[in-house]
Short mmCIF file of C-alpha atoms and ligand atoms in Angstrom, two decimals:
data_model
loop_
_atom_site.label_atom_id
_atom_site.label_comp_id
_atom_site.label_asym_id
_atom_site.label_seq_id
_atom_site.Cartn_x
_atom_site.Cartn_y
_atom_site.Cartn_z
CA UNK A 21 0.00 0.00 0.00
CA UNK A 22 2.64 2.39 1.16
CA UNK A 23 4.78 1.33 -1.70
CA UNK A 24 2.14 2.01 -4.36
CA UNK A 25 1.29 5.42 -2.86
CA UNK A 26 4.95 6.26 -2.99
CA UNK A 27 5.09 5.02 -6.56
CA UNK A 28 2.06 7.10 -7.57
CA UNK A 29 3.51 10.18 -5.91
CA UNK A 30 6.75 9.53 -7.71
CA UNK A 31 4.91 9.04 -10.99
CA UNK A 32 2.92 12.26 -10.71
CA UNK A 33 6.04 14.19 -9.75
CA UNK A 34 7.77 12.69 -12.73
CA UNK A 35 4.88 13.60 -15.04
CA UNK A 36 4.91 17.20 -13.85
CA UNK A 37 8.65 17.45 -14.34
CA UNK A 38 8.48 15.83 -17.75
CA UNK A 39 5.65 18.13 -18.85
CA UNK A 40 7.51 21.04 -17.35
CA UNK A 41 10.57 20.24 -19.39
CA UNK A 42 8.55 19.78 -22.60
CA UNK A 43 7.03 23.20 -22.03
CA UNK A 44 10.41 24.75 -21.27
CA UNK A 45 11.90 23.15 -24.38
CA UNK A 46 9.12 24.53 -26.54
CA UNK A 47 9.68 27.98 -25.05
CA UNK A 48 13.45 27.64 -25.61
CA UNK A 49 12.72 26.82 -29.26
CA UNK A 50 10.48 29.86 -29.53
CA UNK A 51 13.07 32.04 -27.76
CA UNK A 52 15.70 30.99 -30.30
CA UNK A 53 13.44 32.07 -33.16
CA UNK A 54 12.71 35.39 -31.46
CA UNK A 55 16.34 36.00 -30.53
CA UNK A 56 17.48 35.44 -34.14
CA UNK A 57 14.88 37.95 -35.24
CA UNK A 58 15.82 40.49 -32.55
CA UNK A 59 19.58 40.15 -33.13
CA UNK A 60 19.07 40.67 -36.87
CA UNK A 61 18.22 44.31 -36.07
CA UNK A 62 21.61 46.02 -35.56
CA UNK A 63 21.81 47.83 -32.20
CA UNK A 64 24.97 49.90 -32.18
CA UNK A 65 24.40 52.57 -29.52
CA UNK A 66 26.52 54.91 -31.61
CA UNK A 67 23.90 54.77 -34.36
CA UNK A 68 20.52 56.21 -33.18
CA UNK A 69 18.65 54.85 -36.25
CA UNK A 70 19.46 51.32 -35.10
CA UNK A 71 17.85 51.99 -31.76
CA UNK A 72 14.53 53.07 -33.29
CA UNK A 73 14.05 49.76 -35.13
CA UNK A 74 14.81 47.89 -31.91
CA UNK A 75 12.24 49.93 -30.00
CA UNK A 76 9.68 49.10 -32.69
CA UNK A 77 10.39 45.37 -32.31
CA UNK A 78 10.15 45.55 -28.52
CA UNK A 79 6.91 47.49 -28.57
CA UNK A 80 5.31 44.74 -30.69
CA UNK A 81 6.64 41.86 -28.55
CA UNK A 82 5.69 43.37 -25.19
CA UNK A 83 2.26 44.52 -26.40
CA UNK A 84 1.51 40.98 -27.66
CA UNK A 85 2.10 39.79 -24.09
CA UNK A 86 -0.34 42.20 -22.51
CA UNK A 87 2.11 44.94 -21.49
CA UNK A 88 1.44 48.64 -21.76
CA UNK A 89 4.52 50.16 -23.34
CA UNK A 90 5.95 53.61 -23.74
CA UNK A 91 9.02 55.21 -25.17
CA UNK A 92 10.56 57.56 -22.63
CA UNK A 93 12.30 60.54 -24.17
CA UNK A 94 15.56 61.58 -22.45
CA UNK A 95 18.47 63.96 -23.03
CA UNK A 96 20.03 61.15 -25.04
CA UNK A 97 18.42 58.17 -26.77
CA UNK A 98 14.90 57.17 -25.67
CA UNK A 99 14.33 54.41 -23.11
CA UNK A 100 11.83 51.60 -23.51
CA UNK A 101 9.33 51.07 -20.71
CA UNK A 102 6.73 48.32 -20.30
CA UNK A 103 4.39 47.41 -17.46
CA UNK A 104 1.59 44.99 -16.77
CA UNK A 105 -1.56 46.59 -15.33
CA UNK A 106 -0.81 47.83 -11.81
CA UNK A 107 -2.53 46.60 -8.64
CA UNK A 108 -1.71 48.83 -5.65
CA UNK A 109 -1.86 45.91 -3.22
CA UNK A 110 1.06 44.11 -4.82
CA UNK A 111 4.77 44.82 -4.44
CA UNK A 112 6.46 46.04 -7.63
CA UNK A 113 9.49 44.53 -9.34
CA UNK A 114 11.35 46.71 -11.79
CA UNK A 115 13.51 44.80 -14.27
CA UNK A 116 16.43 46.51 -15.98
CA UNK A 117 18.01 45.20 -19.17
CA UNK A 118 19.52 46.94 -22.20
CA UNK A 119 18.82 46.76 -25.89
CA UNK A 120 21.96 48.41 -27.29
CA UNK A 121 25.13 46.49 -28.10
CA UNK A 122 28.81 47.08 -28.61
CA UNK A 123 29.93 48.07 -32.11
CA UNK A 124 31.05 45.21 -34.33
CA UNK A 125 34.07 44.68 -36.56
CA UNK A 126 32.82 41.87 -38.85
CA UNK A 127 36.39 41.10 -40.04
CA UNK A 128 37.23 39.83 -36.53
CA UNK A 129 34.24 37.47 -36.31
CA UNK A 130 34.19 33.83 -37.45
CA UNK A 131 30.92 34.51 -39.28
CA UNK A 132 30.01 36.87 -42.08
CA UNK A 133 27.46 38.97 -40.29
CA UNK A 134 27.52 39.39 -36.48
CA UNK A 135 23.80 40.29 -36.62
CA UNK A 136 22.90 37.03 -38.34
CA UNK A 137 22.85 34.40 -35.57
CA UNK A 138 24.89 31.25 -36.26
CA UNK A 139 24.32 27.97 -34.39
CA UNK A 140 27.46 26.10 -33.34
CA UNK A 141 28.51 23.01 -31.43
CA UNK A 142 31.81 22.42 -29.68
CA UNK A 143 34.37 20.72 -31.90
CA UNK A 144 37.59 19.98 -30.00
CA UNK A 145 38.97 23.38 -29.05
CA UNK A 146 36.92 25.13 -31.73
CA UNK A 147 33.36 25.37 -32.99
CA UNK A 148 31.41 23.66 -35.76
CA UNK A 149 28.47 25.35 -37.50
CA UNK A 150 25.18 23.47 -37.17
CA UNK A 151 21.99 23.86 -39.14
CA UNK A 152 19.02 25.30 -37.27
CA UNK A 153 16.90 22.48 -38.69
CA UNK A 154 18.95 20.09 -36.51
CA UNK A 155 17.48 21.79 -33.47
CA UNK A 156 13.89 20.87 -34.21
CA UNK A 157 13.87 17.33 -32.80
CA UNK A 158 15.85 17.71 -29.64
CA UNK A 159 17.42 20.91 -28.45
CA UNK A 160 21.02 20.47 -27.41
CA UNK A 161 21.61 22.73 -24.41
CA UNK A 162 25.37 22.73 -24.97
CA UNK A 163 25.08 24.27 -28.43
CA UNK A 164 25.49 28.01 -28.74
CA UNK A 165 24.06 30.94 -30.63
CA UNK A 166 26.73 33.29 -31.96
CA UNK A 167 25.86 36.92 -32.70
CA UNK A 168 26.11 40.44 -31.28
CA UNK A 169 24.02 40.89 -28.12
CA UNK A 170 22.93 37.24 -27.96
CA UNK A 171 24.23 37.41 -24.37
CA UNK A 172 24.68 41.13 -23.76
CA UNK A 173 21.82 41.87 -23.43
CA UNK A 174 19.12 40.78 -25.91
CA UNK A 175 19.15 37.15 -24.75
CA UNK A 176 17.79 37.95 -21.27
CA UNK A 177 15.04 40.17 -22.77
CA UNK A 178 13.85 37.27 -24.93
CA UNK A 179 14.06 34.84 -21.97
CA UNK A 180 11.87 37.25 -20.01
CA UNK A 181 9.26 37.43 -22.78
CA UNK A 182 9.04 33.65 -23.03
CA UNK A 183 8.68 33.27 -19.26
CA UNK A 184 5.72 35.67 -19.48
CA UNK A 185 4.21 33.36 -22.12
CA UNK A 186 4.29 30.45 -19.68
CA UNK A 187 2.66 32.51 -16.92
CA UNK A 188 -0.07 33.59 -19.34
CA UNK A 189 -0.63 30.01 -20.41
CA UNK A 190 -0.85 28.92 -16.77
CA UNK A 191 -3.28 31.78 -16.19
CA UNK A 192 -1.31 32.76 -13.09
CA UNK A 193 -2.15 35.93 -11.21
CA UNK A 194 1.39 37.26 -10.90
CA UNK A 195 1.86 38.31 -7.24
CA UNK A 196 3.80 41.42 -8.32
CA UNK A 197 3.40 44.49 -10.39
CA UNK A 198 5.88 43.98 -13.21
CA UNK A 199 7.73 46.89 -14.76
CA UNK A 200 10.54 46.73 -17.28
CA UNK A 201 12.98 49.47 -18.23
CA UNK A 202 15.24 48.84 -21.21
CA UNK A 203 18.27 51.09 -21.64
CA UNK A 204 19.43 52.20 -25.12
CA UNK A 205 22.82 53.52 -24.05
CA UNK A 206 24.26 51.03 -21.59
CA UNK A 207 27.28 50.41 -23.80
CA UNK A 208 28.04 54.11 -23.85
CA UNK A 209 27.63 54.67 -20.11
CA UNK A 210 23.86 55.18 -19.61
CA UNK A 211 24.22 58.93 -19.20
CA UNK A 212 20.47 59.80 -19.41
CA UNK A 213 19.38 57.29 -16.74
CA UNK A 214 19.78 59.24 -13.46
CA UNK A 215 17.82 62.20 -14.86
CA UNK A 216 15.17 59.80 -16.24
CA UNK A 217 14.58 58.55 -12.67
CA UNK A 218 13.66 62.13 -11.71
CA UNK A 219 11.54 62.79 -14.81
CA UNK A 220 9.66 59.48 -14.73
CA UNK A 221 9.56 59.04 -10.97
CA UNK A 222 6.02 57.61 -10.77
CA UNK A 223 6.41 55.33 -13.73
CA UNK A 224 9.62 53.80 -12.37
CA UNK A 225 8.40 53.55 -8.77
CA UNK A 226 9.10 50.04 -7.49
CA UNK A 227 9.94 48.07 -4.35
CA UNK A 228 13.05 46.47 -5.77
CA UNK A 229 15.16 46.38 -8.89
CA UNK A 230 16.40 43.27 -10.68
CA UNK A 231 19.18 43.82 -13.23
CA UNK A 232 19.62 41.08 -15.82
CA UNK A 233 22.94 41.84 -17.38
CA UNK A 234 26.41 40.29 -17.34
CA UNK A 235 27.38 36.63 -16.87
CA UNK A 236 26.88 34.19 -14.00
CA UNK A 237 29.88 33.25 -11.81
CA UNK A 238 32.74 31.47 -13.66
CA UNK A 239 31.64 28.21 -12.06
CA UNK A 240 28.50 28.48 -14.26
CA UNK A 241 26.27 28.21 -11.16
CA UNK A 242 23.15 30.33 -10.55
CA UNK A 243 24.33 33.69 -9.27
CA UNK A 244 23.04 36.78 -7.50
CA UNK A 245 25.14 39.93 -7.11
CA UNK A 246 24.36 42.55 -4.46
CA UNK A 247 26.53 45.40 -5.64
CA UNK A 248 29.46 46.64 -7.61
CA UNK A 249 32.37 48.92 -6.89
CA UNK A 250 32.48 52.52 -8.05
CA UNK A 251 35.45 54.30 -9.56
CA UNK A 252 37.36 57.53 -9.68
CA UNK A 253 40.75 58.51 -11.11
CA UNK A 254 43.77 60.68 -10.39
CA UNK A 255 46.60 61.75 -12.66
CA UNK A 256 49.90 62.69 -11.01
CA UNK A 257 52.79 64.43 -12.80
CA UNK A 258 56.20 65.30 -11.34
CA UNK A 259 58.69 67.67 -12.95
CA UNK A 260 62.42 67.71 -13.71
CA UNK A 261 64.18 70.18 -16.01
CA UNK A 262 61.98 72.41 -18.20
CA UNK A 263 62.96 70.36 -21.29
CA UNK A 264 64.54 66.90 -21.45
CA UNK A 265 68.28 67.28 -20.91
CA UNK A 266 71.38 65.31 -21.98
CA UNK A 267 71.99 62.75 -19.22
CA UNK A 268 75.75 63.12 -19.66
CA UNK A 269 75.71 66.84 -19.14
CA UNK A 270 73.06 66.96 -16.45
CA UNK A 271 72.87 63.48 -14.88
CA UNK A 272 73.73 63.97 -11.15
CA UNK A 273 72.67 67.59 -11.42
CA UNK A 274 69.13 68.05 -12.80
CA UNK A 275 66.57 66.34 -10.52
CA UNK A 276 64.91 63.39 -12.22
CA UNK A 277 61.06 63.38 -12.27
CA UNK A 278 60.98 59.59 -12.71
CA UNK A 279 62.79 59.02 -9.42
CA UNK A 280 60.64 61.62 -7.69
CA UNK A 281 57.49 59.92 -8.90
CA UNK A 282 58.76 56.43 -8.05
CA UNK A 283 59.66 57.51 -4.52
CA UNK A 284 56.30 59.19 -4.12
CA UNK A 285 54.32 56.18 -5.40
CA UNK A 286 56.32 53.86 -3.17
CA UNK A 287 55.01 55.71 -0.11
CA UNK A 288 51.40 54.91 -1.05
CA UNK A 289 51.49 51.15 -0.43
CA UNK A 290 53.40 48.51 1.49
CA UNK A 291 54.95 45.52 -0.24
CA UNK A 292 51.79 43.46 0.36
CA UNK A 293 49.70 45.90 -1.66
CA UNK A 294 47.99 47.56 1.30
CA UNK A 295 47.47 51.31 1.16
CA UNK A 296 49.55 53.06 3.85
CA UNK A 297 47.51 56.27 3.94
CA UNK A 298 45.78 56.52 7.29
CA UNK A 299 42.00 56.28 7.03
CA UNK A 300 41.95 54.83 3.49
CA UNK A 301 40.11 51.68 4.58
CA UNK A 302 38.04 53.38 7.31
CA UNK A 303 34.46 52.24 7.91
CA UNK A 304 34.83 48.75 6.44
CA UNK A 305 34.00 45.92 8.79
CA UNK A 306 33.23 42.37 7.78
CA UNK A 307 31.28 40.40 10.36
CA UNK A 308 31.29 36.61 10.55
CA UNK A 309 28.04 36.20 8.60
CA UNK A 310 29.41 38.35 5.77
CA UNK A 311 32.74 36.51 5.76
CA UNK A 312 30.88 33.22 5.56
CA UNK A 313 29.03 34.34 2.42
CA UNK A 314 32.24 35.72 0.89
CA UNK A 315 33.96 32.39 1.56
CA UNK A 316 31.07 30.41 0.08
CA UNK A 317 31.77 31.78 -3.42
CA UNK A 318 33.35 28.86 -5.34
CA UNK A 319 36.37 30.77 -6.65
CA UNK A 320 39.30 28.62 -7.67
CA UNK A 321 42.20 30.79 -6.55
CA UNK A 322 44.79 28.38 -7.83
CA UNK A 323 43.22 28.72 -11.27
CA UNK A 324 42.99 32.52 -10.97
CA UNK A 325 46.68 32.69 -10.02
CA UNK A 326 47.60 30.39 -12.90
CA UNK A 327 45.56 32.42 -15.38
CA UNK A 328 47.19 35.62 -14.18
CA UNK A 329 50.60 33.92 -13.84
CA UNK A 330 51.14 35.41 -10.39
CA UNK A 331 52.98 33.69 -7.58
CA UNK A 332 51.38 35.43 -4.60
CA UNK A 333 48.36 37.71 -4.50
CA UNK A 334 48.35 40.99 -2.61
CA UNK A 335 47.11 40.92 0.96
CA UNK A 336 44.42 43.59 1.15
CA UNK A 337 42.07 40.70 1.87
CA UNK A 338 43.04 37.16 2.81
CA UNK A 339 41.21 35.72 -0.23
CA UNK A 340 39.84 36.96 -3.56
CA UNK A 341 36.29 37.94 -2.55
CA UNK A 342 37.53 39.65 0.61
CA UNK A 343 39.96 41.76 -1.42
CA UNK A 344 37.01 43.23 -3.38
CA UNK A 345 35.36 44.55 -0.23
CA UNK A 346 37.97 47.33 0.02
CA UNK A 347 38.68 50.33 -2.16
CA UNK A 348 41.67 49.80 -4.43
CA UNK A 349 44.49 52.15 -5.34
CA UNK A 350 45.85 51.11 -8.70
CA UNK A 351 48.54 52.49 -11.00
CA UNK A 352 46.84 52.02 -14.34
CA UNK A 353 49.56 53.70 -16.39
CA UNK A 354 53.05 55.04 -15.89
CA UNK A 355 55.21 57.09 -18.23
CA UNK A 356 58.35 59.20 -18.51
CA UNK A 357 60.70 59.83 -21.43
CA UNK A 358 60.90 57.04 -24.01
CA UNK A 359 61.37 53.29 -23.63
CA UNK A 360 62.45 50.29 -25.69
CA UNK A 361 64.07 51.06 -29.08
CA UNK A 362 63.21 54.70 -28.60
CA UNK A 363 64.96 55.06 -25.21
CA UNK A 364 67.15 58.15 -25.13
CA UNK A 365 69.98 59.25 -22.88
CA UNK A 366 68.10 62.07 -21.24
CA UNK A 367 66.90 63.41 -17.94
CA UNK A 368 63.15 63.60 -18.76
CA UNK A 369 61.13 66.74 -18.14
CA UNK A 370 58.13 65.01 -16.57
CA UNK A 371 56.86 61.71 -15.23
CA UNK A 372 53.20 60.80 -14.97
CA UNK A 373 51.26 58.13 -13.11
CA UNK A 374 47.60 57.48 -13.87
CA UNK A 375 45.74 56.04 -10.89
CA UNK A 376 42.33 54.50 -10.57
CA UNK A 377 40.56 54.03 -7.29
CA UNK A 378 37.77 51.44 -7.16
CA UNK A 379 35.27 52.44 -4.52
CA UNK A 380 33.01 50.62 -2.08
CA UNK A 381 29.97 52.21 -0.40
CA UNK A 382 31.98 52.97 2.78
CA UNK A 383 34.62 54.90 0.82
CA UNK A 384 33.51 58.21 -0.59
CA UNK A 385 35.49 58.88 -3.78
CA UNK A 386 36.10 62.56 -3.06
CA UNK A 387 37.29 61.73 0.44
CA UNK A 388 39.75 59.12 -0.83
CA UNK A 389 41.12 61.52 -3.44
CA UNK A 390 41.70 64.20 -0.82
CA UNK A 391 43.41 61.64 1.44
CA UNK A 392 45.82 60.84 -1.39
CA UNK A 393 46.42 64.54 -2.04
CA UNK A 394 47.03 65.30 1.64
CA UNK A 395 49.46 62.41 1.76
CA UNK A 396 51.35 63.78 -1.25
CA UNK A 397 51.47 67.20 0.38
CA UNK A 398 52.96 65.63 3.52
CA UNK A 399 55.78 64.26 1.37
CA UNK A 400 56.79 67.86 0.79
CA UNK A 401 55.12 68.42 -2.58
CA UNK A 402 53.65 71.67 -3.79
CA UNK A 403 50.37 70.61 -5.41
CA UNK A 404 48.94 72.29 -8.51
CA UNK A 405 45.95 71.53 -10.73
CA UNK A 406 47.63 72.96 -13.85
CA UNK A 407 51.03 72.68 -15.51
CA UNK A 408 53.50 74.86 -13.56
CA UNK A 409 55.11 77.89 -15.19
CA UNK A 410 58.87 78.28 -15.36
CA UNK A 411 58.71 80.63 -12.36
CA UNK A 412 56.69 78.15 -10.31
CA UNK A 413 59.14 75.36 -11.17
CA UNK A 414 61.99 77.50 -9.93
CA UNK A 415 60.21 78.32 -6.68
CA UNK A 416 59.56 74.73 -5.55
CA UNK A 417 61.88 71.73 -5.26
CA UNK A 418 59.05 69.23 -5.36
CA UNK A 419 56.11 70.15 -7.47
CA UNK A 420 53.27 67.95 -8.67
CA UNK A 421 50.22 68.44 -10.88
CA UNK A 422 47.21 66.40 -9.83
CA UNK A 423 44.07 66.22 -11.93
CA UNK A 424 40.98 64.39 -10.75
CA UNK A 425 38.45 62.32 -12.65
CA UNK A 426 34.75 62.29 -11.78
CA UNK A 427 33.33 59.88 -9.22
CA UNK A 428 30.99 57.00 -10.04
CA UNK A 429 29.64 55.72 -6.75
CA UNK A 430 29.48 52.11 -5.71
CA UNK A 431 26.21 50.44 -4.80
CA UNK A 432 25.59 47.54 -2.50
CA UNK A 433 22.34 46.09 -1.19
CA UNK A 434 22.34 44.50 2.24
CA UNK A 435 22.89 40.72 2.15
CA UNK A 436 19.96 40.32 4.57
CA UNK A 437 17.50 42.32 2.47
CA UNK A 438 14.14 40.43 2.35
CA UNK A 439 13.79 40.87 -1.43
CA UNK A 440 17.28 39.41 -1.79
CA UNK A 441 16.31 36.50 0.44
CA UNK A 442 13.26 35.95 -1.73
CA UNK A 443 15.42 35.76 -4.87
CA UNK A 444 17.94 33.43 -3.20
CA UNK A 445 15.22 31.12 -1.86
CA UNK A 446 13.42 31.01 -5.19
CA UNK A 447 16.66 30.10 -6.96
CA UNK A 448 17.43 27.43 -4.38
CA UNK A 449 13.95 25.91 -4.73
CA UNK A 450 14.15 25.95 -8.51
CA UNK A 451 17.68 24.68 -9.05
CA UNK A 452 18.24 22.63 -5.89
CA UNK A 453 21.24 24.54 -4.61
CA UNK A 454 21.97 27.91 -3.08
CA UNK A 455 23.08 30.40 -5.72
CA UNK A 456 26.53 31.92 -5.66
CA UNK A 457 26.11 35.16 -3.69
CA UNK A 458 28.50 37.92 -4.67
CA UNK A 459 28.41 40.74 -2.10
CA UNK A 460 30.11 43.20 -4.42
CA UNK A 461 31.71 42.68 -7.79
CA UNK A 462 35.02 44.30 -8.55
CA UNK A 463 34.06 46.22 -11.68
CA UNK A 464 31.83 49.25 -12.08
CA UNK A 465 28.54 49.21 -13.99
CA UNK A 466 27.35 52.43 -15.63
CA UNK A 467 23.93 52.09 -14.02
CA UNK A 468 25.21 52.65 -10.47
CA UNK A 469 24.03 56.31 -10.50
CA UNK A 470 20.62 55.08 -11.72
CA UNK A 471 20.43 52.58 -8.84
CA UNK A 472 21.55 55.15 -6.27
CA UNK A 473 18.98 57.60 -7.63
CA UNK A 474 16.13 55.06 -7.43
CA UNK A 475 17.01 54.40 -3.78
CA UNK A 476 15.53 50.89 -3.77
CA UNK A 477 17.22 47.53 -3.12
CA UNK A 478 18.91 46.33 -6.30
CA UNK A 479 20.13 42.88 -7.30
CA UNK A 480 22.01 41.76 -10.36
CA UNK A 481 20.64 38.41 -11.49
CA UNK A 482 22.73 37.37 -14.51
CA UNK A 483 21.34 34.88 -17.00
CA UNK A 484 24.18 34.14 -19.44
CA UNK A 485 27.26 31.93 -19.60
CA UNK A 486 30.55 33.33 -18.22
CA UNK A 487 32.48 32.55 -21.43
CA UNK A 488 30.13 34.50 -23.74
CA UNK A 489 32.79 36.82 -25.28
CA UNK A 490 30.74 39.81 -24.20
CA UNK A 491 31.90 43.02 -25.99
CA UNK A 492 34.25 40.97 -28.20
CA UNK A 493 34.00 39.23 -31.55
CA UNK A 494 32.16 35.87 -31.45
CA UNK A 495 29.80 36.82 -28.66
CA UNK A 496 27.63 33.81 -27.90
CA UNK A 497 24.90 32.40 -25.71
CA UNK A 498 24.74 28.81 -24.53
CA UNK A 499 21.26 27.44 -25.25
CA UNK A 500 21.11 25.89 -21.77
CA UNK A 501 21.26 29.41 -20.38
CA UNK A 502 18.06 30.28 -22.27
CA UNK A 503 16.31 27.43 -20.44
CA UNK A 504 17.87 28.67 -17.20
CA UNK A 505 16.72 32.25 -17.76
CA UNK A 506 13.16 31.30 -18.74
CA UNK A 507 12.84 29.05 -15.69
CA UNK A 508 14.27 31.66 -13.35
CA UNK A 509 12.11 34.54 -14.61
CA UNK A 510 9.11 32.22 -14.45
CA UNK A 511 9.88 31.11 -10.87
CA UNK A 512 10.54 34.67 -9.67
CA UNK A 513 7.29 35.96 -11.12
CA UNK A 514 5.04 33.23 -9.74
CA UNK A 515 6.49 32.96 -6.22
CA UNK A 516 5.02 35.40 -3.70
CA UNK A 517 7.63 37.26 -1.69
ZN1 ZN B 24 25.42 44.47 -20.74
#
């Protein structure tokens, strides 16, 4: 008796799963058709005409699925907005994705037209072109679609649309208000977005933001990201003789700007890579719960070190994820005189270091820049914002020009945020394991000012494979990721928070 009950339960579970997977496969097939169509419309953000045709396509596809759509005019290119009818008793999710893509150089692609999607299977270390007709019987989730924006970021838009189809078919009352904002200028820094938040305040009003852009963790596992670092820059120039001088005539006599700069830079950090300026890391504390989540990220540090060919990492943090929780101070470029075949026997006139400072929410960019400047002043330097005149050079032994770049703030949503917990739990239920939780990613996304302006919890939920060649020739999307994205959007939109 018990046995047969168990068997029946097993059977019905199996039937549901099997039906589920047939439905998902049919939606994956449909998504492939739609993605080929969408990708065939070029979307170079540098070409506004391209964007219009994409908006037209989107308007049709979202309207078909019951969305109200509008084109939001901005100082730059228009944004696309879509929403399902609003019910004031439900919480609101705002999804952010982008429709523009990086420019293409067809000569560097292994296909004629980067906007004409090509299907490929793995063939040793390379790829073999497959016919789309081969896909009809059984979709191979390891095969890939090659084309511009298949992954970044048209793929996720199409996954979203197909998840909506399933919800409509199931006749589910979605427990959320669903709003979608699609950016037309992500690849050229999303400049109009922060102002758009002010202009379209009511339209964009939401309880939380889900950003579907970028790849999942390198392990390929389901991933949620709670923030990303900001950035600012500094340029530092030291001065020697007014013009480069013969090193025979003036070596030992004219002060050398390269040595000055090297000595100055050496005071900024210890040999383990930690910034020596007092207060640089102020305000950052990592409690045990946070450390546990940082440690749970399945990074393979041996592999990272091998890929980078480094023997020992710096010690700002004791492991990779921990190191990203702090602001960085990086020399991104260094120059004086000439090098290599062009090296000359001179005392150079100037030496310049370009610095970038990656920021975390605890570290205000303007504050860090002034800490660096104060530190330089303490080393006896006279600081200027412009190039010194001859008179000024003669007045000061140690003179430096510092120019500052603008600040893009970091953003980070609390790891314990209830909307974040909802996303994590939904992913765990759906895929049978806890997703990789990234507290803050090292890079900077152009939509940080948009997120900070919205002032709502924000989560990056990537949908695409880590090896998708984003921004490069041969951008691709693994078909299995389409199934993943459809399932995840579907689960998020049918699970009450
Ligand atoms: Zn993107």
